[in-house]
PDB file of C-alpha atoms in Angstrom:
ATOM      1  CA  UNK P 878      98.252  46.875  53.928  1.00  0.00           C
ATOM      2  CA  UNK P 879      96.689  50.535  53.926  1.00  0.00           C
ATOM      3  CA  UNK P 880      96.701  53.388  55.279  1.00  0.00           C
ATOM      4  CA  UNK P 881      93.767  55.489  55.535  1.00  0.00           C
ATOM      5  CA  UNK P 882      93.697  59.312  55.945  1.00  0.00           C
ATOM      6  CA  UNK P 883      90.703  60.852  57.356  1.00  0.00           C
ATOM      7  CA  UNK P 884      90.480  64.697  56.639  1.00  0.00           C
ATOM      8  CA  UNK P 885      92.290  64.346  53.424  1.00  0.00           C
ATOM      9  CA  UNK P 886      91.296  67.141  51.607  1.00  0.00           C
ATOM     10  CA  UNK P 887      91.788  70.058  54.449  1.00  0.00           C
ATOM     11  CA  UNK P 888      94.978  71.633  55.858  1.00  0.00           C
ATOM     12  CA  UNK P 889      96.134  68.956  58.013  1.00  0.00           C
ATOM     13  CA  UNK P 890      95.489  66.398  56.282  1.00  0.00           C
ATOM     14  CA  UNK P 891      96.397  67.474  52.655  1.00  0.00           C
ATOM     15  CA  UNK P 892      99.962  67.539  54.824  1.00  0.00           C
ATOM     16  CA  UNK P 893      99.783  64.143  56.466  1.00  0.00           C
ATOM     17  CA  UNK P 894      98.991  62.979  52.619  1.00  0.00           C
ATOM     18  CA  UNK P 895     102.429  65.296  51.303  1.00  0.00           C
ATOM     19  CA  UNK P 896     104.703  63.451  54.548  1.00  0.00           C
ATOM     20  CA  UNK P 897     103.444  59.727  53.041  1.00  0.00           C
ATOM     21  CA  UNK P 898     104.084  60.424  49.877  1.00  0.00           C
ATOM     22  CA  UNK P 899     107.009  58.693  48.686  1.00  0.00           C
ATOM     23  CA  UNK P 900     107.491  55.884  51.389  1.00  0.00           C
ATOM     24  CA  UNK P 901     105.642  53.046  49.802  1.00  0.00           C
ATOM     25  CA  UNK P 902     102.195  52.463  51.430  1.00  0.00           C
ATOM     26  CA  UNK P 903      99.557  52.436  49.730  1.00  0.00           C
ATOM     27  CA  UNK P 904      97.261  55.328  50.874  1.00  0.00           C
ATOM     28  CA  UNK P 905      93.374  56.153  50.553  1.00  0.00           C
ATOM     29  CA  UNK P 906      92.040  59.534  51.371  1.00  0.00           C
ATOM     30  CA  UNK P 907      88.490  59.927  52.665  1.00  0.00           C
ATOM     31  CA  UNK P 908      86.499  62.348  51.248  1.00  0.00           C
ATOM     32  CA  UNK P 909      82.840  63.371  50.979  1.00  0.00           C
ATOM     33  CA  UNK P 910      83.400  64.470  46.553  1.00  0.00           C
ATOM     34  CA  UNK P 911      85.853  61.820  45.613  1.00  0.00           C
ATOM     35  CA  UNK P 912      84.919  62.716  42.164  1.00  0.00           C
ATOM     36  CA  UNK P 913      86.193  66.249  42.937  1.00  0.00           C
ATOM     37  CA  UNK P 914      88.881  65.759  45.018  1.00  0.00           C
ATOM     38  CA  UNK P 915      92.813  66.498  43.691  1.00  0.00           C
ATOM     39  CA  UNK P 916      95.588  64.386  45.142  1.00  0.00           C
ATOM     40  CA  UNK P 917      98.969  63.136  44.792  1.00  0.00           C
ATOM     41  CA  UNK P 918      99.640  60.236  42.435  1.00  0.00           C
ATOM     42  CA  UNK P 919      99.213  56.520  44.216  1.00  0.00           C
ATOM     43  CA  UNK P 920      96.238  58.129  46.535  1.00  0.00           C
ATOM     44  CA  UNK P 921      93.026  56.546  46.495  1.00  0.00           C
ATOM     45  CA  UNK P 922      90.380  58.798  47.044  1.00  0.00           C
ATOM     46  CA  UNK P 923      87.554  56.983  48.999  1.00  0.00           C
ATOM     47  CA  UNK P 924      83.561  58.383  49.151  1.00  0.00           C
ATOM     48  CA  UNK P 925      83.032  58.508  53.087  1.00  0.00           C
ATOM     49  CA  UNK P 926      82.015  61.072  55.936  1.00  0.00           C
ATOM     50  CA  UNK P 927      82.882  60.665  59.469  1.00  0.00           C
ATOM     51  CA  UNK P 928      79.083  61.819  60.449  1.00  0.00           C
ATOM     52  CA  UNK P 929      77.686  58.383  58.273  1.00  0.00           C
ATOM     53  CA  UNK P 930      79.052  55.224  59.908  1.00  0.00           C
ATOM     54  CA  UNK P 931      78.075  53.355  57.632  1.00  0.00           C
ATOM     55  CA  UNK P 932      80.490  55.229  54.597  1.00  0.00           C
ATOM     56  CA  UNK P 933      83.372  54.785  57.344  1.00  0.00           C
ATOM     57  CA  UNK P 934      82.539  51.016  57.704  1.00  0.00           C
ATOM     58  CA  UNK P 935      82.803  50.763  54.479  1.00  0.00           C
ATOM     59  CA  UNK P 936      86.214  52.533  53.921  1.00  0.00           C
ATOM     60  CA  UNK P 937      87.703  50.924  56.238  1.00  0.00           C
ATOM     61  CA  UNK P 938      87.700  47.510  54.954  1.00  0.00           C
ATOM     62  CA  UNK P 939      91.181  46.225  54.213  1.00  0.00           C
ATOM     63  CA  UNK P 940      92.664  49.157  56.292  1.00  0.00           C
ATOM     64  CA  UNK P 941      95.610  48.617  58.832  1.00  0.00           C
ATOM     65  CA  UNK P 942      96.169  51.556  60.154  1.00  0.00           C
ATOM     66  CA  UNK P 943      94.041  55.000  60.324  1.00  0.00           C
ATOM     67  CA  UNK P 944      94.516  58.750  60.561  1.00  0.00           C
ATOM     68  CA  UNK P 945      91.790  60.197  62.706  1.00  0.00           C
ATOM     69  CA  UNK P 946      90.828  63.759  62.510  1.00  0.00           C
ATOM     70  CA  UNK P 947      87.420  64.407  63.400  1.00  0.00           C
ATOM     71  CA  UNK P 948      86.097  67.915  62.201  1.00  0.00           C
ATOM     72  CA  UNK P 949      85.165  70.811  64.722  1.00  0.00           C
ATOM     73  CA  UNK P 950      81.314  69.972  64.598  1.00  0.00           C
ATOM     74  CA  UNK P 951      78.774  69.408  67.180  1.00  0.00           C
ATOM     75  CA  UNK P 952      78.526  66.243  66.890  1.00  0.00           C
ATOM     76  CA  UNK P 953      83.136  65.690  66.787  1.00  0.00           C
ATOM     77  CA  UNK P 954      82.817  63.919  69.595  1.00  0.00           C
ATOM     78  CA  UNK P 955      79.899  61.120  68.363  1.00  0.00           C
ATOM     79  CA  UNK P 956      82.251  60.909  65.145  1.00  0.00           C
ATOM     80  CA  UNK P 957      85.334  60.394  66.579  1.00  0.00           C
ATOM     81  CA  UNK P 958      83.951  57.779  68.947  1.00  0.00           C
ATOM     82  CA  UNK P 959      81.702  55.822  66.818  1.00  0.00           C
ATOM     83  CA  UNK P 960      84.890  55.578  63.973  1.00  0.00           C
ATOM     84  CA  UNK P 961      87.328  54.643  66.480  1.00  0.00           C
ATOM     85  CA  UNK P 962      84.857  51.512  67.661  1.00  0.00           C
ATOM     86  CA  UNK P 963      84.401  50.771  63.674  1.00  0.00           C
ATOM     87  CA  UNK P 964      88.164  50.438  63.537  1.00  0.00           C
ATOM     88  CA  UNK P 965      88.614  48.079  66.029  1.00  0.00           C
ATOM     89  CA  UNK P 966      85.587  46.396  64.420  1.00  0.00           C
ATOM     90  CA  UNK P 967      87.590  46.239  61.232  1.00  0.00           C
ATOM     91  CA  UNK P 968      90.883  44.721  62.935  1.00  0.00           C
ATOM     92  CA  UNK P 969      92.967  48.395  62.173  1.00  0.00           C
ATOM     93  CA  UNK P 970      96.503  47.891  64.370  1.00  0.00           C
ATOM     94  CA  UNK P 971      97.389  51.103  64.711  1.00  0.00           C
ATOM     95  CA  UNK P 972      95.810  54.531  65.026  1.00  0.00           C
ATOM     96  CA  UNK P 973      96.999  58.335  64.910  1.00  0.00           C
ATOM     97  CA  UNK P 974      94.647  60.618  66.581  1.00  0.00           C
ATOM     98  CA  UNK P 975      94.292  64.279  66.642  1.00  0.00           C
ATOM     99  CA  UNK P 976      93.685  65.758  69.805  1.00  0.00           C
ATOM    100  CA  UNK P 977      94.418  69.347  71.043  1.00  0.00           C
ATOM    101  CA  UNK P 978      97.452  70.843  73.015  1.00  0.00           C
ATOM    102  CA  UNK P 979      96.360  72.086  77.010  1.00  0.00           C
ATOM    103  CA  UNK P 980      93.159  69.703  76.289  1.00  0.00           C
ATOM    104  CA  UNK P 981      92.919  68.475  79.828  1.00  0.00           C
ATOM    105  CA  UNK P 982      93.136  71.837  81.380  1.00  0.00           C
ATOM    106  CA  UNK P 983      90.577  74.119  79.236  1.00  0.00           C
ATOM    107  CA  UNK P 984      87.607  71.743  80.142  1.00  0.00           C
ATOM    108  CA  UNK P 985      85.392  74.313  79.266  1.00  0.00           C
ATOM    109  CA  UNK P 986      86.275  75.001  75.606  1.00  0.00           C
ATOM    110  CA  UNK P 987      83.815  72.565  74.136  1.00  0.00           C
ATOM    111  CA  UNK P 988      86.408  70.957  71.426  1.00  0.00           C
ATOM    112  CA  UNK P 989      88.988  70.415  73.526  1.00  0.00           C
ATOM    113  CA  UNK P 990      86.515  68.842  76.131  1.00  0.00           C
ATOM    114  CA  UNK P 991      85.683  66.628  72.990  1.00  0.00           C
ATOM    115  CA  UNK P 992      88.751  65.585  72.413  1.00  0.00           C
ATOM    116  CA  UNK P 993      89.660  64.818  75.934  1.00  0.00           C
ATOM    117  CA  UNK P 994      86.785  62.366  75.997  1.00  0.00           C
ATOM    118  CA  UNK P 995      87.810  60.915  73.128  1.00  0.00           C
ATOM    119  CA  UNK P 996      91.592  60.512  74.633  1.00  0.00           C
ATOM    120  CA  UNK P 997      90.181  58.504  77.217  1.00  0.00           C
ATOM    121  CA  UNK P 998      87.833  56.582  75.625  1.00  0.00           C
ATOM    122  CA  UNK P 999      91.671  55.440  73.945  1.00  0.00           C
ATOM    123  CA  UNK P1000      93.129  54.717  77.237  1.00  0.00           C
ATOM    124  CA  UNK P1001      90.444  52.715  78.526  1.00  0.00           C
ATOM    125  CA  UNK P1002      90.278  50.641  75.967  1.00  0.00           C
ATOM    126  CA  UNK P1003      94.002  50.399  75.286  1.00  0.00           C
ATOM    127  CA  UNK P1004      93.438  50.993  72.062  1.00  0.00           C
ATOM    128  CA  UNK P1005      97.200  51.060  69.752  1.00  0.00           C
ATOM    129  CA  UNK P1006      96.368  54.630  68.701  1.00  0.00           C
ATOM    130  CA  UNK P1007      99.186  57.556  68.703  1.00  0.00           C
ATOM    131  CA  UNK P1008      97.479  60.757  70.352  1.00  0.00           C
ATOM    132  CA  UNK P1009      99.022  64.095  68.742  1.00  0.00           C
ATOM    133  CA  UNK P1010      98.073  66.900  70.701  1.00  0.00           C
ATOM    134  CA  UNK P1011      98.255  70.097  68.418  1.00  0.00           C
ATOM    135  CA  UNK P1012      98.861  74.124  69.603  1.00  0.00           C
ATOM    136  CA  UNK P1013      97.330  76.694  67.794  1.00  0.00           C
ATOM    137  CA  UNK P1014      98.578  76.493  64.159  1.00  0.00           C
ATOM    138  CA  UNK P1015     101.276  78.960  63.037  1.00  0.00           C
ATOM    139  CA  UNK P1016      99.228  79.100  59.563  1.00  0.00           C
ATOM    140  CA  UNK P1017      96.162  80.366  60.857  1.00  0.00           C
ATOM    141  CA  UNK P1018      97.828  83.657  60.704  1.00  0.00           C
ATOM    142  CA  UNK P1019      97.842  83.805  57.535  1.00  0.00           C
ATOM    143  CA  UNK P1020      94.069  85.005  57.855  1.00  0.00           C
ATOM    144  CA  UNK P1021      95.764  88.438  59.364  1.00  0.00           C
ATOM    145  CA  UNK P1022      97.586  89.118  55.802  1.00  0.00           C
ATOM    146  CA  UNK P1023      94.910  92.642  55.897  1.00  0.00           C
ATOM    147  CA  UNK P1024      95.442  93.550  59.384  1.00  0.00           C
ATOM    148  CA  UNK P1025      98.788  93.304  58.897  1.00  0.00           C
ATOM    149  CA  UNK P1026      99.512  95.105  55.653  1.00  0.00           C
ATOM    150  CA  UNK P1027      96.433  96.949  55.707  1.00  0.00           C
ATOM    151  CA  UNK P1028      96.287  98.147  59.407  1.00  0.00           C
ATOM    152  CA  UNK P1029     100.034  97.937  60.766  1.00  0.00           C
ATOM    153  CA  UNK P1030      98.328  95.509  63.724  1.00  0.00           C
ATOM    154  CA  UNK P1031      98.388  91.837  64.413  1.00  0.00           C
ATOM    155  CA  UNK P1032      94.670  91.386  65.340  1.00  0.00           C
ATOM    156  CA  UNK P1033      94.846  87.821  67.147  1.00  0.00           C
ATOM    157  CA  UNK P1034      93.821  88.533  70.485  1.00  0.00           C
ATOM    158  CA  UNK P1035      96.416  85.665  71.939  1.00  0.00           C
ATOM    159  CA  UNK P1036      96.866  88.056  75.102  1.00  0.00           C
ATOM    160  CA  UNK P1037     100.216  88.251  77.109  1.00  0.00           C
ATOM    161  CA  UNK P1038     100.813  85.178  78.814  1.00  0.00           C
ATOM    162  CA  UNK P1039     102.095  83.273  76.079  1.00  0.00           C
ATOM    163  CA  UNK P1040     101.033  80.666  72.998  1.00  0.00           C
ATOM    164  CA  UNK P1041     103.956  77.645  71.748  1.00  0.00           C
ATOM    165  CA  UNK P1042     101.959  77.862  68.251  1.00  0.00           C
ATOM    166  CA  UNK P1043     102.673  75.007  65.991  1.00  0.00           C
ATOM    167  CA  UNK P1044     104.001  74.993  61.878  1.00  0.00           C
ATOM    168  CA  UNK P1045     101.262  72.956  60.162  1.00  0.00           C
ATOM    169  CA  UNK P1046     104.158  71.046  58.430  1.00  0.00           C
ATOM    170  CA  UNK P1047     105.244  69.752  61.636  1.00  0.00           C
ATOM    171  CA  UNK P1048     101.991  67.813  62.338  1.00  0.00           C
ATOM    172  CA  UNK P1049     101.874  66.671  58.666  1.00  0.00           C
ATOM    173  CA  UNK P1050     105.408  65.113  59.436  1.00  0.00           C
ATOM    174  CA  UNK P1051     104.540  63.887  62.819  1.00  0.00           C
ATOM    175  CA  UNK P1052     101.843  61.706  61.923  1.00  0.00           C
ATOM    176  CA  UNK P1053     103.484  60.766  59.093  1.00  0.00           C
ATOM    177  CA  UNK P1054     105.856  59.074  60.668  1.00  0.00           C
ATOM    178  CA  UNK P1055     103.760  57.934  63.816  1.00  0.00           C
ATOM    179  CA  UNK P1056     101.397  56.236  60.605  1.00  0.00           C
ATOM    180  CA  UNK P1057     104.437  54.623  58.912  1.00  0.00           C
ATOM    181  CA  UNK P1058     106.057  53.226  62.197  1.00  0.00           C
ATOM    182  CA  UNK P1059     102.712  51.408  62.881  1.00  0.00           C
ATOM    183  CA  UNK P1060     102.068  50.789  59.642  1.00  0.00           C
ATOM    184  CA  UNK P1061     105.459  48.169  59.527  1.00  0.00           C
ATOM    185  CA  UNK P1062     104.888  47.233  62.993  1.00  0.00           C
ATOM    186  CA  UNK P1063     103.983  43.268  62.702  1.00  0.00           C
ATOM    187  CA  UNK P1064     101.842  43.803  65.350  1.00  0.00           C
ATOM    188  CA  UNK P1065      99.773  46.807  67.205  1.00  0.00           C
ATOM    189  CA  UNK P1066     102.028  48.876  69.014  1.00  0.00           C
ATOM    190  CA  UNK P1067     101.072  50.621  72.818  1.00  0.00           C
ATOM    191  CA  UNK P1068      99.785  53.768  72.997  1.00  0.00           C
ATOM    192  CA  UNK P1069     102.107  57.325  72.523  1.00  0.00           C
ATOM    193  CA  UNK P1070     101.387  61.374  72.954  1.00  0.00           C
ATOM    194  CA  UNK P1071     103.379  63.684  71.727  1.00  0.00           C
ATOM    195  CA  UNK P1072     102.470  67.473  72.408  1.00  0.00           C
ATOM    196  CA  UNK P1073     102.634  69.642  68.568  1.00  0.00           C
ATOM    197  CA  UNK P1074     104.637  72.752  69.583  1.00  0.00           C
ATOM    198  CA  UNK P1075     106.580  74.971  68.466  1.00  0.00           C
ATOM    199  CA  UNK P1076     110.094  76.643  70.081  1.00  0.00           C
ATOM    200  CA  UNK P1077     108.354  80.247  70.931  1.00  0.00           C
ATOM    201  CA  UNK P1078     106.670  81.218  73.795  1.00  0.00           C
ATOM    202  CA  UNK P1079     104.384  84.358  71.511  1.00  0.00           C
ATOM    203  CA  UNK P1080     102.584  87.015  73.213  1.00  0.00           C
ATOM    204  CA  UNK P1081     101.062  89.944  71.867  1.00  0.00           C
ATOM    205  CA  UNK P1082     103.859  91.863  72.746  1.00  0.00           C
ATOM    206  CA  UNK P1083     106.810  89.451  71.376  1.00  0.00           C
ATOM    207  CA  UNK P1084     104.563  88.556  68.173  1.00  0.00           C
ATOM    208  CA  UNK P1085     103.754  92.571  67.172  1.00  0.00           C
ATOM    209  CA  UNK P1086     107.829  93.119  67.542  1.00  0.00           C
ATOM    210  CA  UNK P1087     108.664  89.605  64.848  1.00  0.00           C
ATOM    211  CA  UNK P1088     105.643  90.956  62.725  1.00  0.00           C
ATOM    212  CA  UNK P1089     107.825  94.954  62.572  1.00  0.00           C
ATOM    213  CA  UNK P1090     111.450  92.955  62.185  1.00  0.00           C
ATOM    214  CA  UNK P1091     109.743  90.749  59.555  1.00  0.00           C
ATOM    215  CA  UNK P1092     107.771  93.196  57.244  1.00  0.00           C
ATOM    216  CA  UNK P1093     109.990  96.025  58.257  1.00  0.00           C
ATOM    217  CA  UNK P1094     107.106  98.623  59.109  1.00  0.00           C
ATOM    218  CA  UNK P1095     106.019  99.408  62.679  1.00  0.00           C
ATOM    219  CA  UNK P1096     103.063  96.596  63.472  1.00  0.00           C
ATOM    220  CA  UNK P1097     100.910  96.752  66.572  1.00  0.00           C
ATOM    221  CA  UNK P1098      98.340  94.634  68.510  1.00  0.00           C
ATOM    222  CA  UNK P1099      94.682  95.660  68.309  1.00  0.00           C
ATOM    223  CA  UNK P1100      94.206  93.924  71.996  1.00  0.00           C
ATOM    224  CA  UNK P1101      92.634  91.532  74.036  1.00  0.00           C
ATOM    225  CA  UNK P1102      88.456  92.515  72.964  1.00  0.00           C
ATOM    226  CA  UNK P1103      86.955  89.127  72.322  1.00  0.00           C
ATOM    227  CA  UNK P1104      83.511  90.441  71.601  1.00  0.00           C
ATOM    228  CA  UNK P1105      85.148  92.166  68.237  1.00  0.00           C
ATOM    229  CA  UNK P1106      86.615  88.507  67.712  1.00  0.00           C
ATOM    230  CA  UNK P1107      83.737  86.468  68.186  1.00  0.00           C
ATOM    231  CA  UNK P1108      81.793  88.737  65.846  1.00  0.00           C
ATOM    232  CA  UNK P1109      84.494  88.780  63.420  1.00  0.00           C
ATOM    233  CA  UNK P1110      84.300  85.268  63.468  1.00  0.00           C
ATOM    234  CA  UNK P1111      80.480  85.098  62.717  1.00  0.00           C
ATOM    235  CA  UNK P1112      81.032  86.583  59.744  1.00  0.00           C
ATOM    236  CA  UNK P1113      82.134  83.336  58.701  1.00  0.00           C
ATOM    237  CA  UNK P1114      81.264  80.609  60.048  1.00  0.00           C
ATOM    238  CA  UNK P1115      78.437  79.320  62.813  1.00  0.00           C
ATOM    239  CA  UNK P1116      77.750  81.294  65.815  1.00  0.00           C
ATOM    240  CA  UNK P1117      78.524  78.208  67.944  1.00  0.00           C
ATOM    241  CA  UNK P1118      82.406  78.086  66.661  1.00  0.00           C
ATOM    242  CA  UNK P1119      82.760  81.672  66.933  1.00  0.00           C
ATOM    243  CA  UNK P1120      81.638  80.966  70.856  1.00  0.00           C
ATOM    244  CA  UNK P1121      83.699  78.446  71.010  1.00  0.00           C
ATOM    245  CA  UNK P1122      87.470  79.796  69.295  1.00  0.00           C
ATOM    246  CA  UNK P1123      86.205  83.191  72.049  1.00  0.00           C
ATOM    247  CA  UNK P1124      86.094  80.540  74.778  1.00  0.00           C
ATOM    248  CA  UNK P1125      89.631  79.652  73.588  1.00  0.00           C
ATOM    249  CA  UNK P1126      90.869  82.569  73.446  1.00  0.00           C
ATOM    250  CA  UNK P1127      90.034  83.476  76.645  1.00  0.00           C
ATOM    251  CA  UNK P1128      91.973  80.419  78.314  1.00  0.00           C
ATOM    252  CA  UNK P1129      94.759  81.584  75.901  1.00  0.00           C
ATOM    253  CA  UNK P1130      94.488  85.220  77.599  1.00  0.00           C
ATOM    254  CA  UNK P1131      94.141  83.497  80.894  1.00  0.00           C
ATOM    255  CA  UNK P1132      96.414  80.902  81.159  1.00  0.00           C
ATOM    256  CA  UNK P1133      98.297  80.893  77.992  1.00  0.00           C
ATOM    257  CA  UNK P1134      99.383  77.375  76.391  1.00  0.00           C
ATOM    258  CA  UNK P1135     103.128  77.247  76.629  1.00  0.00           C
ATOM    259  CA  UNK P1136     105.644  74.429  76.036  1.00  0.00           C
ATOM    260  CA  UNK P1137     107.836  72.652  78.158  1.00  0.00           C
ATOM    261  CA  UNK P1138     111.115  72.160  77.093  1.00  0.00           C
ATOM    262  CA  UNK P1139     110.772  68.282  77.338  1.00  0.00           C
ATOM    263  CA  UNK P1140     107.768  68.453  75.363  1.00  0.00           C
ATOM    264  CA  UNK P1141     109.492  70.453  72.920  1.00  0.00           C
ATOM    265  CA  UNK P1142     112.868  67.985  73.034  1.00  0.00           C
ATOM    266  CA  UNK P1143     110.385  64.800  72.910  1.00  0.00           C
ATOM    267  CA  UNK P1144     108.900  66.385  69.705  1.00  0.00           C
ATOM    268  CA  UNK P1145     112.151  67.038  68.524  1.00  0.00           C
ATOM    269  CA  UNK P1146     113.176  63.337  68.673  1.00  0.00           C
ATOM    270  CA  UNK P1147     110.474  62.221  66.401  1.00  0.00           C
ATOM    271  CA  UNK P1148     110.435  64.947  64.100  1.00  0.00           C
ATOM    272  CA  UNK P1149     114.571  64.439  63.510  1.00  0.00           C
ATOM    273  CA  UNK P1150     114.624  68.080  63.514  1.00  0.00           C
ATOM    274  CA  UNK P1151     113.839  71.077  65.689  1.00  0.00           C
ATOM    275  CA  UNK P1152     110.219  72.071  65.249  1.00  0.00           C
ATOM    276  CA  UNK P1153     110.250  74.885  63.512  1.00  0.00           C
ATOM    277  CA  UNK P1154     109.780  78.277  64.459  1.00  0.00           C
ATOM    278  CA  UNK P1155     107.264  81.323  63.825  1.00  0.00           C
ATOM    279  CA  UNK P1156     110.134  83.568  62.761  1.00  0.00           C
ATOM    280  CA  UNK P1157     110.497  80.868  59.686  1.00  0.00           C
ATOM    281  CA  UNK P1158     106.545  80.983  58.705  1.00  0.00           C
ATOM    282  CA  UNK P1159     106.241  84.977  59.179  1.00  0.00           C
ATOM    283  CA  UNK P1160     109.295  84.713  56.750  1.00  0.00           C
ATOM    284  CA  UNK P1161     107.609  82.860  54.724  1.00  0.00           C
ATOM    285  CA  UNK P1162     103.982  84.430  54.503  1.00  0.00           C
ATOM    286  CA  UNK P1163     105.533  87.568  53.940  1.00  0.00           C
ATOM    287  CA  UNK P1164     107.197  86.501  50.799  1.00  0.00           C
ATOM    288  CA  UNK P1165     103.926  84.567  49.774  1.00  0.00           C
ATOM    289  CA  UNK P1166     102.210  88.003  49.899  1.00  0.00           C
ATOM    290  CA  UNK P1167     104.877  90.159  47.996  1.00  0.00           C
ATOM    291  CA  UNK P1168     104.646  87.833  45.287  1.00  0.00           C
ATOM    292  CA  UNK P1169     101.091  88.205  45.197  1.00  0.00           C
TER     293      UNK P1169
END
C-alpha cells in the first residue's frame, strides 16, 4: 500500500514528505526531474506532471491513497479534476486535498474559485477525500526579510481587518496525519474539512508592532497600494498571478480571512497541539537571518 505525494518537491509538499517520514508507508513523490530531485531516504521519486494525464495514470498504479496539490496555473482547475477522476479510476481509498481558507466567499479570486469547484466536484461524487483548506502561509513572509531589515516596514498589504495566517509546518502535519489515518483505514473513509489557521487575528497594525517587539527596531507598514504590489509581483512571476494574489489581497483588505475559534479548536484536535503562532515563525526568521 502507497502513498503518493503530489507537489513533492515545493514548500508544502517537501513538508507533507518530512510529517510521513518515519511512520512506515511506503511513499512516492511526483515530480517532473526525478533524476534531479533530493528526498528523504525510503521516498520514491516518480516522473509525472499533473498537466499530462497520462504521467499521473501512470503513477498512480498501485497507489492507495493520494496527496493532491494542484499548482496555481491556468489550467489548476483541469488538473485537479482530471487527477481526481484518474484516482478513482485507479481504485485510490482515500484522498487529501488542498483547497484554500475563505474559498467559498472570495468567488472572484480565480484560485480560490478553482478550488471551490474542485471541492464540489468531491462532494458530489462522495469521493473519500480529506479537504484542507489553507490561510495565507506564515512563511511567505519570509520574502519581506529586505523590507524589513532594509526599510523598517512590513510591506504586505494584508490591510486592517484581519488575516488567521497559517505555519507551513502545520499543513505538512495535518495532511500527514489525515494521509496516514486513511492510509490504515481497511476501507475508504467519508469525507472531512478542516480549515489551516493559525491563533492570530494579524492586521497591519498588530503585525508592524510583533515585527518592532521581535527585531527590536521601530518597523512600519508601507500600506494598503495594491498597484505597487501587483507590479512588484510581475517582477517575478506571470502577469496573470500577480492579478490574481492583487485580487486576493483586496478581499483580504475587504473582508479579511479570520478564524473562528471552533475552527481553530477543531484544528487543534487533529494537530495534538495548538497551531502555532506568528510570534513563533517571526522568532524564528529573525534568527534565520542573523545567522546569515
Amino acid at each position: 500500500m502507497t502513498i503518493l505525494v503530489t507537489g513533492s518537491t515545493g514548500t508544502i509538499g517537501s513538508q507533507v514528505l518530512a510529517f510521513l517520514d518515519g511512520h512506515g508507508a511506503e511513499i512516492r513523490a511526483l515530480t517532473r526531474s526525478p533524476e534531479k530531485a533530493r528526498f528523504l531516504d525510503g521516498v520514491t521519486a516518480v516522473k509525472g506532471d499533473l498537466s499530462d494525464i497520462d504521467s499521473v495514470r501512470a503513477a498512480l498504479a498501485g497507489v492507495s491513497t493520494l496527496f493532491l496539490l494542484a499548482p496555481n496555473a491556468p489550467d489548476e482547475l483541469t488538473q485537479a479534476m482530471l487527477t481526481l477522476d484518474a484516482a478513482r479510476e485507479a481504485g485510490v481509498k482515500g484522498i487529501v486535498y488542498l483547497s484554500v481558507f475563505k474559498g467559498e466567499a472570495y468567488a472572484d479570486v480565480p484560485h480560490f474559485a478553482s478550488k471551490m469547484t474542485v471541492e464540489r466536484m468531491i462532494h458530489a461524487a462522495d469521493l473519500p477525500v480529506t479537504i484542507l483548506r489553507p490561510a495565507y502561509f506564515m512563511q511567505n513572509d519570509m520574502r519581506q526579510k529586505d523590507a524589513l531589515l532594509g526599510g523598517g516596514v512590513y510591506g504586505m498589504p494584508i490591510g486592517d481587518t484581519g488575516v488567521s495566517m497559517v505555519d507551513i509546518r502545520d499543513i505538512g502535519e495535518a495532511a500527514a496525519k489525515e494521509l496516514l489515518r486513511r492510509e490504515q483505514a481497511d476501507t475508504p473513509l467519508p469525507h472531512e474539512t478542516y480549515e489551516l489557521v493559525g491563533p492570530d487575528v494579524l492586521t497591519a497594525e498588530t503585525i508592524a508592532a510583533l515585527w518592532s517587539d521581535v527585531l527590536g527596531r521601530p518597523i512600519g507598514y508601507a500600506g494598503n497600494d495594491l498597484d505597487a504590489l501587483e507590479q512588484r509581483l510581475k517582477a517575478f512571476g506571470p502577469a496573470w498571478l500577480a492579478y490574481d494574489m492583487r485580487l486576493m489581497m483586496h478581499r483580504y483588505q475587504q473582508d479579511g480571512a479570520v478564524a473562528t475559534e471552533a475552527e481553530i479548536a477543531r484544528l487543534t484536535t487533529l494537530l495534538g497541539h495548538a497551531p502555532r503562532s506568528y510570534r513563533d515563525f517571526a522568532v524564528a526568521a529573525a534568527a534565520t537571518w542573523a545567522a546569515a
